[in-house]
Amino acid sequence: MITKTLSQDTKIKNSKHLLRELAEQRGLAGLLHGDSPNSFGDRYRIRQQLEDAARQKNLETIMRLAHEQCGSDVGGEPDPDWLSHFMSLAENIRHSAMQQFWASILTREIAQPGRCSVQALTCLRRMTQKDALLLQKASALGCHFGDDNLRLFLGYRQKGLWQGLRQQKLTPGKYRLPFAGLMQLFELGLLHQTELESGELTTANPLTLILGDRRLKLSPRRKGVRLLYYRFTGIGNELAALMTEVTPADYITDVLELLASLGQLEQDKGA
């Protein structure tokens, strides 16, 4: 699970102090201290050494974290080209929470080579910790029905001859996934932006929906019911599978109530 961290020291430092620290850490504080005895060329070479050392530290940290996660199970050797891509992308990951996440990817790839594509790694490299937290929240709300694609269930639409159009939808923001977060996931290419609807549900062919550890079976009492959802992209599916946050209890309760209002609902835990 990706966690948000913020040290107490960071909270109390003013912006000028923080900027000076950042400049010194990156070897860019030469003009902040008045005249420097080193030339711009010398300072450039120092900065390159600092950056190279930071990249080395990042990779060694990720390797150490991955080693701590590895168990005694039989593994496999990752594809060397995949590993080269991983190293070139991971060397610039400085945030501790994201380093932990990249370490878990490497651990899983060793356990099961081919689990995470280069395309998914490239997308992940563009993501900030905030983006990863949004994906984690979305994946916790994800479910499966019809096939193996992960879906973000939104509600249902029912169109009948006599009842007209009836619709009920859940609000993802209630479960810590605000609309602005959805827009960011669209922008990153992790969710398809178009709201989709399932085929019509029938009593002759009940719907099976897997949500968290629950397998739900819905037999609608009326015709014309279709489920509404956003579908995760291929890369979104890959990265969401690496997330470990559990489905919120209030979301499960609301989904169960909504589906039960449509007909007979059976459920089994441990799906």
mmCIF file with all atom_site columns, C-alpha atoms in Angstrom, residues 2 28 33 58 130-131 136 138 145 165 172 176 178 222 254:
data_model
loop_
_atom_site.group_PDB
_atom_site.id
_atom_site.type_symbol
_atom_site.label_atom_id
_atom_site.label_alt_id
_atom_site.label_comp_id
_atom_site.label_asym_id
_atom_site.label_entity_id
_atom_site.label_seq_id
_atom_site.pdbx_PDB_ins_code
_atom_site.Cartn_x
_atom_site.Cartn_y
_atom_site.Cartn_z
_atom_site.occupancy
_atom_site.B_iso_or_equiv
_atom_site.pdbx_formal_charge
_atom_site.auth_seq_id
_atom_site.auth_comp_id
_atom_site.auth_asym_id
_atom_site.auth_atom_id
_atom_site.pdbx_PDB_model_num
ATOM 1  C CA . ILE A 1 2   ? 1.253   3.481  -0.863  1.00 0.00 ? 2   ILE A CA 1
ATOM 2  C CA . LEU A 1 28  ? 22.698  24.519 -7.703  1.00 0.00 ? 28  LEU A CA 1
ATOM 3  C CA . HIS A 1 33  ? 26.151  32.118 -1.466  1.00 0.00 ? 33  HIS A CA 1
ATOM 4  C CA . ASN A 1 58  ? 17.892  5.315  -5.421  1.00 0.00 ? 58  ASN A CA 1
ATOM 5  C CA . LYS A 1 130 ? -0.443  11.632 -5.521  1.00 0.00 ? 130 LYS A CA 1
ATOM 6  C CA . ASP A 1 131 ? -1.258  9.948  -8.851  1.00 0.00 ? 131 ASP A CA 1
ATOM 7  C CA . GLN A 1 136 ? -4.839  2.895  -5.426  1.00 0.00 ? 136 GLN A CA 1
ATOM 8  C CA . ALA A 1 138 ? -9.717  3.581  -7.807  1.00 0.00 ? 138 ALA A CA 1
ATOM 9  C CA . PHE A 1 145 ? -18.033 -8.725 -14.446 1.00 0.00 ? 145 PHE A CA 1
ATOM 10 C CA . LEU A 1 165 ? -35.885 5.987  -17.880 1.00 0.00 ? 165 LEU A CA 1
ATOM 11 C CA . PRO A 1 172 ? -16.931 8.060  -6.173  1.00 0.00 ? 172 PRO A CA 1
ATOM 12 C CA . ARG A 1 176 ? -12.190 9.343  -1.401  1.00 0.00 ? 176 ARG A CA 1
ATOM 13 C CA . PRO A 1 178 ? -13.080 12.922 -6.203  1.00 0.00 ? 178 PRO A CA 1
ATOM 14 C CA . ARG A 1 222 ? -37.397 -6.331 -14.396 1.00 0.00 ? 222 ARG A CA 1
ATOM 15 C CA . ASP A 1 254 ? -23.756 0.825  -0.912  1.00 0.00 ? 254 ASP A CA 1
#
